[in-house]
PDB file of C-alpha atoms in Angstrom:
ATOM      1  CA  UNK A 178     121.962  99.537  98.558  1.00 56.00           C
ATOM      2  CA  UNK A 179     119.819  96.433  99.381  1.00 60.00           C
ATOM      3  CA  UNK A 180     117.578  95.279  97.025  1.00 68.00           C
ATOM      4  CA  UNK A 181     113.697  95.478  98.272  1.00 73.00           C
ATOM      5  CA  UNK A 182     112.089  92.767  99.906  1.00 78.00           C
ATOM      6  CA  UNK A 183     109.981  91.105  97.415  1.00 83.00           C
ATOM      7  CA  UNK A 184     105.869  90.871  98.973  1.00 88.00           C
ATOM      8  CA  UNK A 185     104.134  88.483 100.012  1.00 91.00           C
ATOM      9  CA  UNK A 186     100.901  88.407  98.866  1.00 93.00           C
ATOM     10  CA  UNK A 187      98.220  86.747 101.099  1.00 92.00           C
ATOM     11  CA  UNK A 188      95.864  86.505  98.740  1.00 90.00           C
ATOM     12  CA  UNK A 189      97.444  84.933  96.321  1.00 93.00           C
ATOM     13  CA  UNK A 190      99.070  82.419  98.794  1.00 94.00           C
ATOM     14  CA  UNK A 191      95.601  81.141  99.500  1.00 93.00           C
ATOM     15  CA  UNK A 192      94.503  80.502  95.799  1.00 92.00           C
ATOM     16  CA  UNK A 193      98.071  79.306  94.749  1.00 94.00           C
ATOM     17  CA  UNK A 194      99.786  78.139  97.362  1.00 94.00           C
ATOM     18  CA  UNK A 195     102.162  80.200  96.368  1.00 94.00           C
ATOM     19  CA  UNK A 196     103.548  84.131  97.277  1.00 92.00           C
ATOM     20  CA  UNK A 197     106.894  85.504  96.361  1.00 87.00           C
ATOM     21  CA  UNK A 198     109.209  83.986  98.749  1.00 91.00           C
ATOM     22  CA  UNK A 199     106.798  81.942 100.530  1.00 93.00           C
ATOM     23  CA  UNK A 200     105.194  78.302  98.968  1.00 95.00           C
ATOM     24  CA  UNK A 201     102.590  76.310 101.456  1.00 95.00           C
ATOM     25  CA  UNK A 202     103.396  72.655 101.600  1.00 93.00           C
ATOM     26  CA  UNK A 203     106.937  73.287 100.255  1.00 94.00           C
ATOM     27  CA  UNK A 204     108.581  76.243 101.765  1.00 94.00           C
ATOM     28  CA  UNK A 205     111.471  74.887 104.146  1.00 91.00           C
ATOM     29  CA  UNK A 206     112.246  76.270 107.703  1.00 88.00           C
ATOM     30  CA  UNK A 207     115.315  77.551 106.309  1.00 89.00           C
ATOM     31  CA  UNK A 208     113.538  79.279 103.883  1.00 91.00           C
ATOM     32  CA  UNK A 209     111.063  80.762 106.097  1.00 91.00           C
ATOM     33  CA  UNK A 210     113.968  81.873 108.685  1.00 88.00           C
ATOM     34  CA  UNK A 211     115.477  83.990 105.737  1.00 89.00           C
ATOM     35  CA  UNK A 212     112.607  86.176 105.784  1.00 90.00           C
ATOM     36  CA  UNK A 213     112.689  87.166 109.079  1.00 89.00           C
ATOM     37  CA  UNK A 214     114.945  89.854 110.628  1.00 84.00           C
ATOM     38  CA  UNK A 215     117.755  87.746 113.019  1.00 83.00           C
ATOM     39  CA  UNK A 216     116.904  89.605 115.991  1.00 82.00           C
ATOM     40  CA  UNK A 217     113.716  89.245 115.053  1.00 79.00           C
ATOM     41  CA  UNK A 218     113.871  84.965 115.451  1.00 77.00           C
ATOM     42  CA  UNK A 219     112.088  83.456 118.753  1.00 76.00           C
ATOM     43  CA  UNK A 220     112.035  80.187 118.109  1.00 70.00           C
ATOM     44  CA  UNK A 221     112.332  76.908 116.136  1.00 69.00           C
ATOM     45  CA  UNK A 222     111.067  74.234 117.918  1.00 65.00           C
ATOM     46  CA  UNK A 223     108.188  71.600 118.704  1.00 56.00           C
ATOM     47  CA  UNK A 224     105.110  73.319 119.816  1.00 55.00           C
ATOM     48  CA  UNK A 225     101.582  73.105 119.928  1.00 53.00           C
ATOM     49  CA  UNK A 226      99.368  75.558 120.077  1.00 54.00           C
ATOM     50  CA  UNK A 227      95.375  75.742 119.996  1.00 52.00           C
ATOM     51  CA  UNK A 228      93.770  72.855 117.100  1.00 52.00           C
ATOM     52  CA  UNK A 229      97.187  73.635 115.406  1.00 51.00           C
ATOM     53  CA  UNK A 230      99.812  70.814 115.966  1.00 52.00           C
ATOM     54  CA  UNK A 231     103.375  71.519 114.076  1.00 56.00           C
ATOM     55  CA  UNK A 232     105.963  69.896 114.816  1.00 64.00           C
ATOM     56  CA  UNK A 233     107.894  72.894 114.466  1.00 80.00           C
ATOM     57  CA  UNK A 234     107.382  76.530 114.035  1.00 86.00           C
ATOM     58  CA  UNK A 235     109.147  79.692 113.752  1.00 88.00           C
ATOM     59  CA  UNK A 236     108.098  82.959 115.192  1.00 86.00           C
ATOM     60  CA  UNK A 237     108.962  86.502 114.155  1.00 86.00           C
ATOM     61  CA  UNK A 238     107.829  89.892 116.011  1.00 84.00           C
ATOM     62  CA  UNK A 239     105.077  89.837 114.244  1.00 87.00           C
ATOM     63  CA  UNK A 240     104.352  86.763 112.540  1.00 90.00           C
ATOM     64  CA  UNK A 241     104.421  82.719 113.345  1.00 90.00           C
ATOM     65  CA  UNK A 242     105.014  79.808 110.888  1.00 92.00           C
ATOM     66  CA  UNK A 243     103.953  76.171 111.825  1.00 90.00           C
ATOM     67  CA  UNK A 244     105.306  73.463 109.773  1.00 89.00           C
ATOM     68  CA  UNK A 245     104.449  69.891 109.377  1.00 87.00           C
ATOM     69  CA  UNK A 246     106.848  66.878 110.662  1.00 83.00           C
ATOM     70  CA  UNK A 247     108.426  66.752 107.420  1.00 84.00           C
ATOM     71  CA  UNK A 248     109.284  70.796 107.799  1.00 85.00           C
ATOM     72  CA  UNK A 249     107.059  71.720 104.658  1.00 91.00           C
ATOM     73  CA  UNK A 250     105.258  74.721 105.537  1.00 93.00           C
ATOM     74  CA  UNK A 251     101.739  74.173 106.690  1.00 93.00           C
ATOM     75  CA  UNK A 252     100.518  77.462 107.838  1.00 93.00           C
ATOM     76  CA  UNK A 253     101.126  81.396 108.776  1.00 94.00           C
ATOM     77  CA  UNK A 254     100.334  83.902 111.287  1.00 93.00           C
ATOM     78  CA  UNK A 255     100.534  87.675 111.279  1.00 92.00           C
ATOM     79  CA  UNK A 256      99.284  89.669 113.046  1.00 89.00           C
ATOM     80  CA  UNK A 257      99.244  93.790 112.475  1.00 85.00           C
ATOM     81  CA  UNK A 258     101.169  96.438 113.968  1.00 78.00           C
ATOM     82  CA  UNK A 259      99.277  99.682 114.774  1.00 71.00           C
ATOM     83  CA  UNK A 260     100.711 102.820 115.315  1.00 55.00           C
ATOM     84  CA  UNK A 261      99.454 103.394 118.735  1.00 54.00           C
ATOM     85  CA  UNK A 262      97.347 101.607 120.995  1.00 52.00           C
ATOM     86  CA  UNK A 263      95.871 103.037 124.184  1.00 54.00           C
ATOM     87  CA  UNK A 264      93.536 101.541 126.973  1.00 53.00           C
ATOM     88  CA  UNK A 265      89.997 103.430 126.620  1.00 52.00           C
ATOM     89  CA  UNK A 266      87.794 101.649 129.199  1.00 50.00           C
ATOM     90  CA  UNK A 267      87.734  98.069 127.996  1.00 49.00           C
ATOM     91  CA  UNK A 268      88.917  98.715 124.558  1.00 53.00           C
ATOM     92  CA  UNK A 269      91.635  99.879 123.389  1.00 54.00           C
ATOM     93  CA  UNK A 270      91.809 103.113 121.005  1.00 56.00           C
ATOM     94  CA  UNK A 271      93.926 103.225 117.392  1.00 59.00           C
ATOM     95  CA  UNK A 272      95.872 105.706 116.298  1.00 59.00           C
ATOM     96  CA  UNK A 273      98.378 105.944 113.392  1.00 60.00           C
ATOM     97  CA  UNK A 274      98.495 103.880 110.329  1.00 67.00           C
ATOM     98  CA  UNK A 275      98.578  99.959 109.633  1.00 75.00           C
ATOM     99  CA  UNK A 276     101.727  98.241 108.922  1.00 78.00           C
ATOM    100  CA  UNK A 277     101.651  94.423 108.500  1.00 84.00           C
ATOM    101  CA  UNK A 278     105.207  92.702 107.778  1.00 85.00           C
ATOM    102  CA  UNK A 279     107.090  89.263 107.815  1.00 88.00           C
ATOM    103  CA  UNK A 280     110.794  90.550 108.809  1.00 86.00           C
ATOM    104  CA  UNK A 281     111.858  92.199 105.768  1.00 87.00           C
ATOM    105  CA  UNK A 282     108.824  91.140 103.023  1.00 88.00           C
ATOM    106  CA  UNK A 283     105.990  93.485 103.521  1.00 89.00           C
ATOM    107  CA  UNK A 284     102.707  91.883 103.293  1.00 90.00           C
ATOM    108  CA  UNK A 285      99.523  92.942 100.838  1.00 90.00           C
ATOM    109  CA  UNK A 286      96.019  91.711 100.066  1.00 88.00           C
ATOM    110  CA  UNK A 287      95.492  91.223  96.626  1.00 86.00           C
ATOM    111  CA  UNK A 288      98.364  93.666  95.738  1.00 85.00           C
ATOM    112  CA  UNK A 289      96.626  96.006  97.702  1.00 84.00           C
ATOM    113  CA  UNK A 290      98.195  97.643 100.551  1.00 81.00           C
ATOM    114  CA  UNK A 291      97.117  96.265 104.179  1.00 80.00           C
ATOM    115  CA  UNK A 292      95.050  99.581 105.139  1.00 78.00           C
ATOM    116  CA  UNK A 293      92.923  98.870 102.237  1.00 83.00           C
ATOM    117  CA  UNK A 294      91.062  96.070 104.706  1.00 86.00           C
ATOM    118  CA  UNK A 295      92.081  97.675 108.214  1.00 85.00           C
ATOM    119  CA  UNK A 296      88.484  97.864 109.311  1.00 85.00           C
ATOM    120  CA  UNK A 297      85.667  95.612 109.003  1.00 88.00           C
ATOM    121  CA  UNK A 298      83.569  98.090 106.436  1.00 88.00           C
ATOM    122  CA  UNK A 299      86.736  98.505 104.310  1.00 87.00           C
ATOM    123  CA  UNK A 300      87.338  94.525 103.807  1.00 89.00           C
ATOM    124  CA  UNK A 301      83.807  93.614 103.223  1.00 89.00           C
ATOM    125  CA  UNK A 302      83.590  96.080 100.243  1.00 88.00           C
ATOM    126  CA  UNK A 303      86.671  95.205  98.863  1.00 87.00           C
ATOM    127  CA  UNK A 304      85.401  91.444  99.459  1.00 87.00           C
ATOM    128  CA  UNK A 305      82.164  92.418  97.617  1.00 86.00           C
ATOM    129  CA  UNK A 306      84.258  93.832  94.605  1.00 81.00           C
ATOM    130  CA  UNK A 307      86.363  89.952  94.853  1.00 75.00           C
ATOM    131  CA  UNK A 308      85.623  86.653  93.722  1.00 75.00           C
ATOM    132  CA  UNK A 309      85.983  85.194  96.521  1.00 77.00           C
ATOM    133  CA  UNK A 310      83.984  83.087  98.582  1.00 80.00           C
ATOM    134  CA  UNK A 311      83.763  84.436 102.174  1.00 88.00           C
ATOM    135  CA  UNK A 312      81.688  83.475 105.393  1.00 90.00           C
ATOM    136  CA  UNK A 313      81.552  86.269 108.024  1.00 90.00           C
ATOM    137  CA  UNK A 314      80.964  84.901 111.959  1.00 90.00           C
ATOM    138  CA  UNK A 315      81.056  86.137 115.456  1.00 86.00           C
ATOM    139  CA  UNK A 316      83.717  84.701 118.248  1.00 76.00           C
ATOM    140  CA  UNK A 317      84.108  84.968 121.679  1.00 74.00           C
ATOM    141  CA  UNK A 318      83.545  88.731 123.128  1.00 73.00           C
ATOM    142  CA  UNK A 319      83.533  91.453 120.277  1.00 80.00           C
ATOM    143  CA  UNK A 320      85.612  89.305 117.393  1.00 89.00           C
ATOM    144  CA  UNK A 321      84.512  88.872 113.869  1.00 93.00           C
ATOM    145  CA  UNK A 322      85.690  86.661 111.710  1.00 95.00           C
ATOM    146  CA  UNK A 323      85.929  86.765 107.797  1.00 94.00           C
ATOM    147  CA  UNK A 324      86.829  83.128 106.592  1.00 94.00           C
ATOM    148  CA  UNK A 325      87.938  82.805 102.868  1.00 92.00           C
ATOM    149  CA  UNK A 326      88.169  79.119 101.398  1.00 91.00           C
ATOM    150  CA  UNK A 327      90.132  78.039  98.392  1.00 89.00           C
ATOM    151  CA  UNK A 328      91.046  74.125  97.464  1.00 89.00           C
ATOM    152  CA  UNK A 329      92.695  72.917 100.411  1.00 92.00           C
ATOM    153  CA  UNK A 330      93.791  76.331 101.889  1.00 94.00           C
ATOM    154  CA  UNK A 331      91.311  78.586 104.132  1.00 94.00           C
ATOM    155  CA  UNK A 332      92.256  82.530 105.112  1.00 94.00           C
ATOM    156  CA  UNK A 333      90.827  83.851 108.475  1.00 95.00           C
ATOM    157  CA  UNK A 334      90.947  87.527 109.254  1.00 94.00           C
ATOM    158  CA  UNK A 335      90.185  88.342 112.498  1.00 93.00           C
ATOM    159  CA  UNK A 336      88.065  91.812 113.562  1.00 91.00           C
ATOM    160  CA  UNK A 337      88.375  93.260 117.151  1.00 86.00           C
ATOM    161  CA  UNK A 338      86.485  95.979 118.120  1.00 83.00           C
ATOM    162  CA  UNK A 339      88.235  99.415 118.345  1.00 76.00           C
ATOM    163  CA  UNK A 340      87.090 103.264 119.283  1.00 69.00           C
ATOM    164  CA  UNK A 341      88.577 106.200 117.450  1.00 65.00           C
ATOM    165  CA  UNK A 342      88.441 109.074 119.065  1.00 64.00           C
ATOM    166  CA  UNK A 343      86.747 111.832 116.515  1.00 64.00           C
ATOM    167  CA  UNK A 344      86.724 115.871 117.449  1.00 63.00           C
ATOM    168  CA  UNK A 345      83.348 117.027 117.286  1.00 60.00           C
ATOM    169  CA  UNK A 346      83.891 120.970 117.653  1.00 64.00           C
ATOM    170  CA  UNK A 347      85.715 120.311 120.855  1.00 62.00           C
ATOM    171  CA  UNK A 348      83.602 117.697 122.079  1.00 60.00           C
ATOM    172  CA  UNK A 349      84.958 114.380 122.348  1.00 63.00           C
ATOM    173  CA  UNK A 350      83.214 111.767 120.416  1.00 63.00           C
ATOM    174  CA  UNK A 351      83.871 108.097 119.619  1.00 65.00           C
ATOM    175  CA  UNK A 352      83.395 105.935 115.992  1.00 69.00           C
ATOM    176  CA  UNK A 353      83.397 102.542 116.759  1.00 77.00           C
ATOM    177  CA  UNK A 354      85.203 100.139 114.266  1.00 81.00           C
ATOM    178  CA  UNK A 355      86.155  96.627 114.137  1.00 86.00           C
ATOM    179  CA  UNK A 356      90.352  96.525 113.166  1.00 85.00           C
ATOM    180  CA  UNK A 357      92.346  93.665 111.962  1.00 89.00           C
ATOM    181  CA  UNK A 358      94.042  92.055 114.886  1.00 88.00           C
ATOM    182  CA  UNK A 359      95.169  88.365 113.176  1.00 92.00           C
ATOM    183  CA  UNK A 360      95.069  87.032 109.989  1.00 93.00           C
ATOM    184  CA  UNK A 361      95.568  83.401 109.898  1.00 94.00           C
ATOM    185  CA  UNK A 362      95.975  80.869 106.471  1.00 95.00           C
ATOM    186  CA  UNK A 363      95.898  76.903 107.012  1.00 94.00           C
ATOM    187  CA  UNK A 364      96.206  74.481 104.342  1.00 94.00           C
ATOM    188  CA  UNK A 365      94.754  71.542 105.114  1.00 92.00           C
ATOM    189  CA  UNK A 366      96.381  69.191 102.807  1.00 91.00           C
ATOM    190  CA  UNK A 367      99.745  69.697 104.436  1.00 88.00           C
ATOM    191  CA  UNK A 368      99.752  67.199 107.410  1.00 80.00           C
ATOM    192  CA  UNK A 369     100.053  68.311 110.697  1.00 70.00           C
ATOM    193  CA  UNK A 370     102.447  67.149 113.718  1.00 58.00           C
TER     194      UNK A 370
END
C-alpha cells in the first residue's frame, strides 16, 4: 500500500515559502509534475495569462503552477472542487462537501481542513482567530476577495456568490453564501517571464 500524500499547507507556504513537497522560488517543474496525477498533466509550456507572465507553467485538473524563466516556482493556483453544482437562475447552487487537491497532496489552511473556510463567514472568523494580516475587497460582479500578505508572498482567496437551497417545512427557501472558487499565492520576489 502507497504511502499518503504528504499536504500541502497553504498557509504555511505563504509565511515560509515553504509546504511539504512544494518550496516557492525553488521548487523545480519536475518537482511540481510529481505531484500531479499523469493523466491529470495539461501542459508545460510558455504561457501568459492575465498580469501573470511565466515562462512556463504546469496545469493539473484542478490546480496551475507558473514558474519563472529560470523554472523556480513563482506561483500556484487551485481552485476547489464542489460536490455538485447546478444552474439556479444566474447562480449556481452547491451541494456536497469541499474537496481542494494538487494531484495526489491534499491541500489545508493552517492544518485545517479546506471546509473550515468554504464560505465567506467561516474564513473571516477563522481569520479573526489568525495573526494574519488580511484586506477584504469587492471584484467584478458578486466576487470577494480576502488578500493575505507576508514578506514577499501575498495569498488571494476568492468568494463567489452561491444559493443553498434550505427546506423550510416544505417550502423552498434559499441562504445565500459566498464559496471559495480560487485561491491564488504569488511571490513577488521570484521574477517573472
Amino acid at each position: 500500500m502507497a504511502e499518503p500524500a504528504e499536504p500541502i499547507d497553504l498557509f504555511e507556504l505563504l509565511t515560509t515559502g515553504r509546504a511539504g513537497p512544494i518550496e516557492l522560488g525553488k521548487s523545480s517543474r519536475e518537482t511540481v509534475r510529481a505531484l500531479i496525477d499523469p493523466e491529470d498533466l495539461r501542459a508545460d509550456n510558455h504561457y501568459r495569462h492575465g498580469d501573470t507572465h511565466s515562462a512556463w507553467c504546469i496545469y493539473g485538473a484542478t490546480c496551475e503552477f507558473f514558474f519563472s524563466p529560470d523554472f523556480r516556482l513563482r506561483s500556484i493556483s487551485v481552485e476547489p472542487v464542489f460536490g455538485r453544482l447546478q444552474s439556479g437562475g444566474m447562480m449556481p447552487t452547491w451541494y456536497g462537501h469541499l474537496d481542494v487537491n494538487v494531484g495526489r497532496h491534499p491541500v489545508t489552511f493552517a492544518g485545517r481542513k479546506p471546509i473550515d473556510i468554504h464560505t465567506l463567514p467561516k474564513a473571516l472568523q477563522f481569520l479573526n482567530e489568525s495573526e494574519f494580516k488580511w484586506t477584504i475587497g469587492g471584484g467584478r460582479e458578486r466576487d470577494i476577495y480576502i488578500e493575505l500578505a507576508e514578506s514577499s508572498r501575498n495569498l488571494t482567496l476568492k468568494y463567489e456568490v452561491n444559493t443553498i437551497p434550505v427546506d423550510r417545512d416544505k417550502n423552498v427557501a434559499f441562504e445565500i453564501d459566498y464559496f471559495l472558487s480560487t485561491v491564488f499565492i504569488l511571490d513577488q520576489a521570484v521574477q517573472g517571464g
